[in-house]
Coordinates of C-alpha atoms and ligand atoms in Angstrom, one line a residue:
M1 CA 25.6 15.2 0.3
P2 CA 22.9 13.8 2.6
L3 CA 19.6 12.9 1.0
N4 CA 16.3 14.3 2.2
A5 CA 13.7 11.9 3.7
C6 CA 11.9 11.3 0.3
E7 CA 15.2 10.8 -1.6
L8 CA 16.3 8.3 1.1
E9 CA 12.9 6.5 0.8
I10 CA 13.4 6.2 -3.0
D11 CA 17.0 5.0 -2.7
L12 CA 16.0 2.5 -0.1
F13 CA 13.3 1.1 -2.4
C14 CA 15.9 0.8 -5.1
R15 CA 18.9 -0.6 -3.2
G16 CA 17.3 -2.2 -0.1
M17 CA 19.2 -2.4 3.2
R18 CA 21.4 -5.0 5.0
V19 CA 20.3 -5.9 8.6
P20 CA 23.2 -7.5 10.6
D21 CA 22.3 -10.5 12.7
D22 CA 23.3 -8.7 15.9
V23 CA 20.9 -5.8 15.6
V24 CA 18.0 -6.4 17.8
L25 CA 14.7 -5.4 16.1
D26 CA 12.9 -4.7 19.3
G27 CA 9.1 -4.8 18.8
A28 CA 9.4 -4.4 15.0
R29 CA 6.6 -5.5 12.7
N30 CA 7.1 -8.9 11.2
I31 CA 8.2 -9.2 7.6
S32 CA 4.9 -10.2 6.1
R33 CA 4.7 -12.1 2.9
T34 CA 1.0 -11.4 2.3
R35 CA -1.0 -9.9 -0.5
A36 CA 1.2 -9.4 -3.6
G37 CA 4.3 -9.7 -1.6
L38 CA 5.4 -6.1 -1.6
G39 CA 5.3 -5.9 2.2
S40 CA 8.2 -8.3 2.4
G41 CA 10.5 -5.6 3.9
L42 CA 11.2 -4.0 7.2
E43 CA 8.9 -1.1 8.1
V44 CA 10.7 2.0 9.2
A45 CA 9.6 5.6 9.7
I46 CA 12.0 8.3 8.5
P47 CA 11.8 11.8 10.2
T48 CA 11.7 14.5 7.6
S49 CA 12.7 17.7 9.5
S50 CA 10.2 19.5 7.2
W51 CA 7.0 21.4 7.8
L52 CA 5.4 19.3 5.0
K53 CA 5.0 16.1 7.0
P54 CA 6.7 14.8 10.1
E55 CA 7.6 11.2 9.0
I56 CA 7.7 9.0 5.9
Y57 CA 6.8 5.3 6.4
T58 CA 8.8 3.0 4.2
N59 CA 8.8 -0.8 3.8
V60 CA 12.5 -1.3 3.1
P61 CA 13.5 -4.4 1.1
V62 CA 15.8 -6.6 3.2
V63 CA 15.4 -10.2 2.1
E64 CA 15.8 -10.0 -1.7
A65 CA 19.2 -10.9 -3.2
F66 CA 19.9 -7.3 -4.4
T67 CA 19.7 -6.0 -0.8
Q68 CA 22.9 -7.8 0.1
R69 CA 24.8 -5.5 -2.2
S70 CA 23.2 -2.4 -0.7
P71 CA 25.4 0.4 0.7
Y72 CA 22.8 0.9 3.4
L73 CA 23.3 -0.8 6.8
F74 CA 20.8 -0.9 9.6
A75 CA 22.4 -0.1 12.9
G76 CA 21.7 0.9 16.5
S77 CA 19.6 -0.5 19.3
P78 CA 16.1 -0.1 20.8
S79 CA 17.3 3.2 22.3
G80 CA 17.9 4.6 18.8
Y81 CA 18.2 3.2 15.3
R82 CA 19.9 4.6 12.2
I83 CA 20.5 3.7 8.6
V84 CA 24.1 4.2 7.6
D85 CA 25.2 4.9 4.0
E86 CA 28.6 3.3 3.9
R87 CA 29.5 5.2 0.7
G88 CA 29.7 8.6 2.4
G89 CA 29.2 7.7 6.1
E90 CA 25.9 9.6 6.5
A91 CA 23.8 8.2 9.3
Y92 CA 20.0 8.8 9.1
P93 CA 18.0 8.3 12.3
V94 CA 14.9 6.2 11.9
R95 CA 12.1 4.8 14.1
L96 CA 10.8 1.2 14.0
P97 CA 7.0 1.3 13.9
Q98 CA 5.9 -1.3 16.5
A99 CA 4.1 -4.5 15.8
P100 CA 0.6 -4.1 17.3
R101 CA -0.4 -6.3 20.2
W102 CA -3.5 -7.5 18.2
Y103 CA -1.2 -9.2 15.7
R104 CA -0.7 -11.9 18.4
R105 CA -4.3 -12.4 19.3
Q106 CA -7.0 -14.6 17.9
T107 CA -10.4 -13.8 16.7
S108 CA -13.4 -15.5 18.4
R109 CA -13.2 -18.2 15.7
G110 CA -9.6 -18.9 16.7
T111 CA -7.8 -17.2 13.7
Q112 CA -4.6 -15.3 14.4
M113 CA -5.4 -11.7 13.5
S114 CA -2.1 -11.1 11.7
R115 CA -3.2 -13.8 9.2
I116 CA -6.3 -11.6 8.4
G117 CA -4.9 -8.2 8.0
V118 CA -1.6 -6.4 8.1
L119 CA -0.5 -2.8 8.9
Q120 CA 1.3 -1.3 5.9
G121 CA 2.3 2.1 7.2
T122 CA -0.6 3.4 9.2
Y123 CA -3.5 1.6 7.4
L124 CA -4.8 -1.9 7.5
G125 CA -4.6 -4.1 4.3
I126 CA -6.8 -7.1 3.9
Y127 CA -6.8 -9.5 0.9
I128 CA -10.5 -10.5 0.7
N129 CA -10.7 -12.9 -2.2
P130 CA -9.6 -16.5 -2.8
I131 CA -6.3 -16.9 -4.7
C132 CA -6.3 -14.8 -7.8
A133 CA -7.6 -17.0 -10.7
F134 CA -4.7 -16.0 -13.0
W135 CA -2.6 -18.5 -10.9
N136 CA -4.9 -21.4 -11.9
Y137 CA -4.3 -21.2 -15.7
K138 CA -1.9 -23.6 -17.3
P139 CA 0.5 -22.0 -18.1
A140 CA -0.2 -19.4 -15.3
L141 CA -1.3 -15.9 -16.3
N142 CA -0.2 -14.2 -13.1
C143 CA 1.5 -10.8 -13.1
R144 CA 5.1 -11.7 -13.2
F145 CA 6.1 -9.5 -10.2
C146 CA 3.4 -10.9 -7.9
T147 CA 3.5 -13.6 -5.3
T148 CA -0.1 -13.6 -4.2
G149 CA -0.6 -17.2 -5.4
K150 CA 2.2 -18.3 -3.0
N151 CA 1.1 -16.1 0.0
V152 CA -2.6 -16.5 0.2
G153 CA -3.2 -19.7 2.3
E154 CA 0.4 -19.5 3.6
G155 CA 1.2 -16.2 5.3
E156 CA -2.4 -15.3 5.4
V157 CA -5.8 -17.1 5.7
A158 CA -7.0 -18.3 2.2
E159 CA -10.7 -17.3 2.7
K160 CA -11.5 -14.7 5.3
S161 CA -14.7 -14.9 7.1
L162 CA -16.8 -11.7 7.7
E163 CA -16.5 -12.1 11.5
D164 CA -12.7 -12.4 11.4
V165 CA -12.4 -9.4 9.2
I166 CA -14.7 -7.3 11.4
E167 CA -13.0 -8.3 14.6
T168 CA -9.5 -7.5 13.1
C169 CA -10.8 -4.1 11.9
W170 CA -12.1 -3.4 15.4
A171 CA -8.8 -4.3 17.0
A172 CA -6.8 -2.2 14.5
R173 CA -9.1 0.7 15.0
E174 CA -9.1 0.6 18.8
E175 CA -5.5 -0.3 19.4
S176 CA -3.6 1.1 16.4
G177 CA -5.8 4.1 15.7
I178 CA -6.3 3.2 12.0
T179 CA -8.7 5.3 10.0
F180 CA -8.5 3.3 6.7
V181 CA -8.9 -0.3 5.6
H182 CA -7.8 -1.3 2.1
L183 CA -9.6 -4.3 0.7
N184 CA -7.9 -5.9 -2.3
G185 CA -8.0 -9.1 -4.2
G186 CA -7.0 -10.7 -7.4
F187 CA -8.8 -11.7 -10.6
Q188 CA -12.2 -13.5 -10.1
G189 CA -13.8 -12.8 -13.4
T190 CA -16.7 -10.4 -12.8
K191 CA -17.4 -11.8 -9.3
A192 CA -14.8 -10.0 -7.3
L193 CA -16.7 -6.8 -6.6
K194 CA -19.8 -8.8 -5.5
T195 CA -17.6 -10.7 -3.0
A196 CA -16.5 -7.4 -1.5
E197 CA -20.0 -6.1 -0.8
P198 CA -20.7 -7.9 2.5
F199 CA -17.3 -6.8 3.8
I200 CA -17.8 -3.2 2.8
R201 CA -21.3 -3.1 4.3
A202 CA -20.3 -4.7 7.6
I203 CA -17.2 -2.4 8.0
K204 CA -19.2 0.7 7.3
E205 CA -22.1 -0.4 9.6
E206 CA -20.2 -1.8 12.5
V207 CA -16.6 -0.4 12.5
G208 CA -16.9 2.9 10.7
L209 CA -13.6 3.1 8.9
L210 CA -12.8 4.7 5.6
V211 CA -12.8 1.9 3.1
G212 CA -10.7 1.5 -0.1
V213 CA -11.4 -1.1 -2.7
Q214 CA -8.8 -2.4 -5.2
L215 CA -10.2 -5.1 -7.4
T216 CA -10.0 -5.8 -11.1
P217 CA -12.3 -3.5 -13.0
H218 CA -15.9 -4.5 -13.9
P219 CA -17.2 -3.9 -17.4
D220 CA -20.6 -2.9 -16.0
L221 CA -19.9 0.5 -14.5
S222 CA -23.2 0.6 -12.6
V223 CA -21.7 -1.8 -10.0
Y224 CA -19.5 1.1 -8.9
D225 CA -22.7 3.1 -8.2
R226 CA -23.8 0.4 -5.8
L227 CA -20.5 0.3 -4.0
I228 CA -20.4 4.0 -3.7
D229 CA -23.9 3.8 -2.1
L230 CA -22.6 1.2 0.3
G231 CA -20.0 3.8 1.4
V232 CA -16.8 3.1 -0.4
D233 CA -14.5 6.1 0.0
H234 CA -11.7 5.1 -2.4
F235 CA -11.1 3.0 -5.4
S236 CA -7.7 2.1 -6.9
F237 CA -7.1 0.5 -10.2
C238 CA -3.9 -1.4 -10.8
L239 CA -3.0 -0.7 -14.4
E240 CA 0.7 -1.3 -13.5
L241 CA 2.2 -0.5 -17.0
F242 CA 1.1 2.0 -19.6
D243 CA 3.1 0.8 -22.6
P244 CA 0.9 -1.9 -24.2
E245 CA 3.8 -4.2 -25.0
W246 CA 5.1 -4.1 -21.5
F247 CA 1.6 -4.5 -20.1
E248 CA 1.2 -7.7 -22.1
R249 CA 4.6 -9.0 -21.2
I250 CA 4.4 -8.5 -17.4
C251 CA 0.7 -8.8 -16.9
P252 CA -0.4 -11.5 -19.4
G253 CA -3.7 -12.3 -17.5
K254 CA -4.7 -8.7 -17.3
A255 CA -3.9 -8.1 -20.9
R256 CA -5.8 -11.2 -22.2
M257 CA -8.8 -11.2 -19.9
I258 CA -9.3 -7.4 -19.0
G259 CA -7.3 -5.0 -21.2
Q260 CA -6.0 -1.6 -20.4
D261 CA -9.1 0.3 -21.6
R262 CA -11.3 -1.4 -18.9
F263 CA -8.9 -0.2 -16.2
L264 CA -8.9 3.4 -17.5
N265 CA -12.7 3.4 -18.1
A266 CA -13.5 2.3 -14.6
M267 CA -11.0 4.7 -13.1
D268 CA -12.5 7.6 -15.2
Y269 CA -16.0 6.6 -14.1
C270 CA -15.2 6.4 -10.4
A271 CA -13.2 9.6 -10.5
S272 CA -16.3 11.3 -12.0
R273 CA -18.5 10.0 -9.3
L274 CA -16.3 10.6 -6.2
P275 CA -14.7 13.7 -4.9
R276 CA -11.5 14.8 -6.6
G277 CA -8.5 12.8 -5.4
A278 CA -10.6 9.9 -4.0
V279 CA -9.6 7.5 -6.8
S280 CA -6.1 6.3 -7.7
G281 CA -4.4 4.6 -10.6
E282 CA -1.6 2.3 -9.5
M283 CA 1.6 1.9 -11.5
I284 CA 4.9 0.0 -11.2
A285 CA 7.9 2.1 -12.0
G286 CA 11.2 0.6 -13.1
L287 CA 10.2 -1.8 -15.9
E288 CA 8.8 0.1 -18.8
P289 CA 10.6 3.3 -20.1
V290 CA 10.5 6.3 -17.8
E291 CA 8.5 8.3 -20.4
S292 CA 5.7 5.7 -20.4
T293 CA 5.3 5.9 -16.6
I294 CA 5.3 9.7 -16.8
A295 CA 2.7 9.5 -19.5
A296 CA 0.5 7.3 -17.3
I297 CA 0.9 9.8 -14.4
E298 CA -0.3 12.5 -16.7
R299 CA -3.3 10.4 -17.9
I300 CA -4.3 9.5 -14.3
T301 CA -4.1 13.0 -12.9
S302 CA -5.9 14.5 -15.9
A303 CA -8.9 12.3 -14.9
G304 CA -8.9 13.8 -11.4
A305 CA -7.3 10.7 -9.8
F306 CA -3.9 10.4 -8.1
P307 CA -1.1 8.1 -9.1
T308 CA 0.2 5.5 -6.6
V309 CA 3.6 4.5 -8.0
C310 CA 5.4 1.4 -6.6
V311 CA 9.1 1.0 -7.2
F312 CA 9.5 -2.4 -8.8
R313 CA 10.8 -4.9 -6.3
P314 CA 12.1 -8.3 -7.5
T315 CA 10.3 -10.1 -4.8
V316 CA 11.6 -13.5 -3.6
G317 CA 9.6 -16.3 -5.1
S318 CA 8.2 -14.2 -8.0
D319 CA 8.9 -14.9 -11.6
M320 CA 11.0 -11.7 -11.7
E321 CA 13.1 -12.3 -8.6
D322 CA 16.3 -12.2 -10.7
W323 CA 15.5 -8.9 -12.4
P324 CA 17.6 -5.9 -11.4
S325 CA 16.0 -3.3 -9.1
P326 CA 15.5 0.2 -10.7
S327 CA 17.9 3.1 -10.7
Y328 CA 17.6 5.9 -8.2
G329 CA 17.9 8.6 -10.8
D330 CA 15.0 7.2 -12.8
M331 CA 12.8 6.7 -9.8
R332 CA 13.5 10.2 -8.5
Q333 CA 12.5 11.7 -11.8
I334 CA 9.2 9.7 -11.8
M335 CA 8.3 10.6 -8.2
A336 CA 9.0 14.3 -8.9
A337 CA 6.7 14.0 -11.9
V338 CA 4.0 12.5 -9.6
Y339 CA 4.0 15.6 -7.3
D340 CA 4.3 18.0 -10.2
A341 CA 1.3 16.4 -12.0
C342 CA -0.9 16.4 -8.9
R343 CA 0.0 20.1 -8.3
R344 CA -0.8 21.2 -11.9
H345 CA -4.1 19.2 -12.0
R346 CA -5.1 20.4 -8.5
I347 CA -5.4 16.9 -7.0
P348 CA -5.9 17.3 -3.2
I349 CA -3.4 14.7 -2.1
G350 CA -2.9 13.8 1.6
L351 CA -6.3 15.0 2.7
A352 CA -7.7 12.0 4.5
P353 CA -6.5 11.7 8.1
N354 CA -3.6 9.3 9.1
I355 CA -3.1 7.4 5.9
E356 CA 0.6 6.8 5.3
V357 CA 1.3 4.0 2.8
S358 CA 4.7 2.3 3.3
L359 CA 4.8 0.4 0.1
V360 CA 4.9 3.3 -2.3
V361 CA 6.2 6.9 -2.4
N362 CA 3.1 8.7 -1.4
P363 CA 2.4 11.7 -3.7
D364 CA 2.7 14.1 -0.7
D365 CA 6.1 12.5 0.3
A366 CA 7.3 13.7 -3.1
A367 CA 6.6 17.3 -2.1
L368 CA 10.1 17.1 -0.6
L369 CA 11.5 16.8 -4.2
A370 CA 9.7 19.8 -5.6
P371 CA 11.4 23.1 -6.4
R372 CA 10.3 25.9 -4.1
T373 CA 8.4 28.0 -6.6
A374 CA 5.4 30.3 -6.1
G375 CA 3.2 27.5 -7.6
F376 CA 4.5 25.1 -5.0
Y377 CA 3.6 27.4 -2.1
T378 CA 0.2 28.2 -3.5
Y379 CA -0.6 24.5 -3.9
E380 CA 0.6 23.6 -0.4
A381 CA -1.5 26.5 1.1
W382 CA -4.5 25.1 -0.8
R383 CA -3.9 21.6 0.4
R384 CA -3.5 22.8 4.0
T385 CA -6.8 24.7 3.9
L386 CA -8.6 21.7 2.4
R387 CA -7.3 19.4 5.1
V388 CA -8.8 21.6 7.8
L389 CA -12.1 22.0 5.9
A390 CA -12.4 18.2 5.2
K391 CA -11.9 17.1 8.8
P392 CA -15.6 17.1 9.8
L393 CA -16.5 15.3 6.6
F394 CA -14.0 12.5 7.2
W395 CA -15.1 12.3 10.9
K396 CA -18.7 11.8 9.8
R397 CA -17.7 9.1 7.3
M398 CA -15.8 7.2 10.1
Q399 CA -18.9 6.9 12.3
P400 CA -20.3 3.3 12.4
R401 CA -23.7 3.3 10.8
R402 CA -25.1 0.9 13.4
A403 CA -24.4 0.4 17.1
A404 CA -21.4 -1.9 17.4
R405 CA -22.0 -5.5 18.2
A406 CA -20.4 -6.8 21.4
H407 CA -17.8 -9.0 19.6
R408 CA -15.0 -6.5 19.1
T409 CA -11.9 -8.0 20.7
E410 CA -13.0 -9.2 24.1
H411 CA -13.2 -12.8 22.9
A412 CA -9.5 -12.6 21.9
A413 CA -7.6 -15.7 23.0
E414 CA -4.1 -15.9 24.4
P415 CA -1.2 -14.5 22.3
V416 CA 0.4 -16.9 19.9
A417 CA 3.9 -17.0 18.5
L418 CA 4.7 -14.4 15.9
A419 CA 7.8 -15.7 14.4
E420 CA 6.7 -16.7 11.0
G421 CA 7.7 -14.4 8.2
L422 CA 10.8 -13.1 9.9
P423 CA 14.2 -13.9 8.6
R424 CA 15.4 -16.9 10.6
T425 CA 18.1 -14.9 12.4
H426 CA 15.6 -12.5 13.8
R427 CA 13.0 -14.8 15.0
K428 CA 14.2 -15.4 18.5
R429 CA 14.6 -11.7 19.2
Q430 CA 11.1 -11.0 18.0
A431 CA 9.4 -13.7 20.0
Ligands
SF4_501 S1 -4.1 -9.6 -10.7 FE1 -1.9 -9.8 -10.9 S2 -1.1 -8.6 -9.2 FE2 -3.3 -8.9 -8.8 S3 -3.2 -10.8 -7.5 FE3 -3.5 -11.5 -9.7 S4 -1.5 -11.9 -10.4 FE4 -1.2 -10.7 -8.5

């Protein structure tokens, strides 16, 4: 029985995919080991054949050990790609989102733009802080699934300058049509949000994108008032695990230095200050019991926020690289619960224009899992109406507050090689 696009997305997150050496990945995005390492897969877009949304962007695991046992095989050529399930022979057509030309260019300071920011689905992700301080403790207090401490300074620039970030945002806006930039970073005591301010101010004034901020929560909630005044459109809070014992085991730094309550308090506060659905709580599914993740989803949506749920990926180089990936049945149950909770709590998911996240199952992807009840159609009609009504508001928030400076991308230097980060066998085809 063929899977629908969301079910396929979930199964690909759980099982990964094999990519034979002789398949030419024409123009594909490089496999980028940046940020926490979750973007370490191959970006594909799966057509849905549904009126709910045309495509689902997915970052499919391809380099981790578990992917070599996957029944999914990537096949085809630049004239048409497909993912073949060798268990039943189903072939799912997919598209390879192209690597943007600006990845190969340099900023006016000579920095390769792909080392500043990365497209993850249709938005730009930028890690703005120095290496997360949890990696500096002896023994290290890093979250066990994370590889930030190994990526920042390697696959991406260790400390990003304001100019480099702005020029990269401009390039991504002008050439890739992005609407949203997501600024994240690791633990820096209480300094992290302060570090973000100049980036937020400059992006809002000079580029005019929607801006999301994902940094460890601050005990003084008034700092969020200042960031909201600067124009932040979205906050996300990475609680990761709801069960206190699992939280402490997998995220020792967060448990010792921050605590779950601070994440939830900051999330509640920002959700009370911003429009409904502008704040998210981020969870990892596949480690703690399913009921705990579903309880977290209920907690997040009851605050007026939406859940972003990552399927646990035993990323290469992380402390958990030998752990098993989660089961499809459990992940399908959790993603169905995400949509159901958003519907019951009237969270207006999928409202902002052109934001498709490839690292998670977006709550509106999970609409494809929902039973077609009267409640489903009422909610979908409400979301559709809000999307139309919200268009002028988002358009206004995406206008630069100040006339753009002349730097944009005209100083960009010659292209440079873009082979790093790809599995060795694919490098020559990409270049
Ligand atoms: S807080 Fe955890 S997930 Fe975030 S960068 Fe630090 S170690 Fe990684």
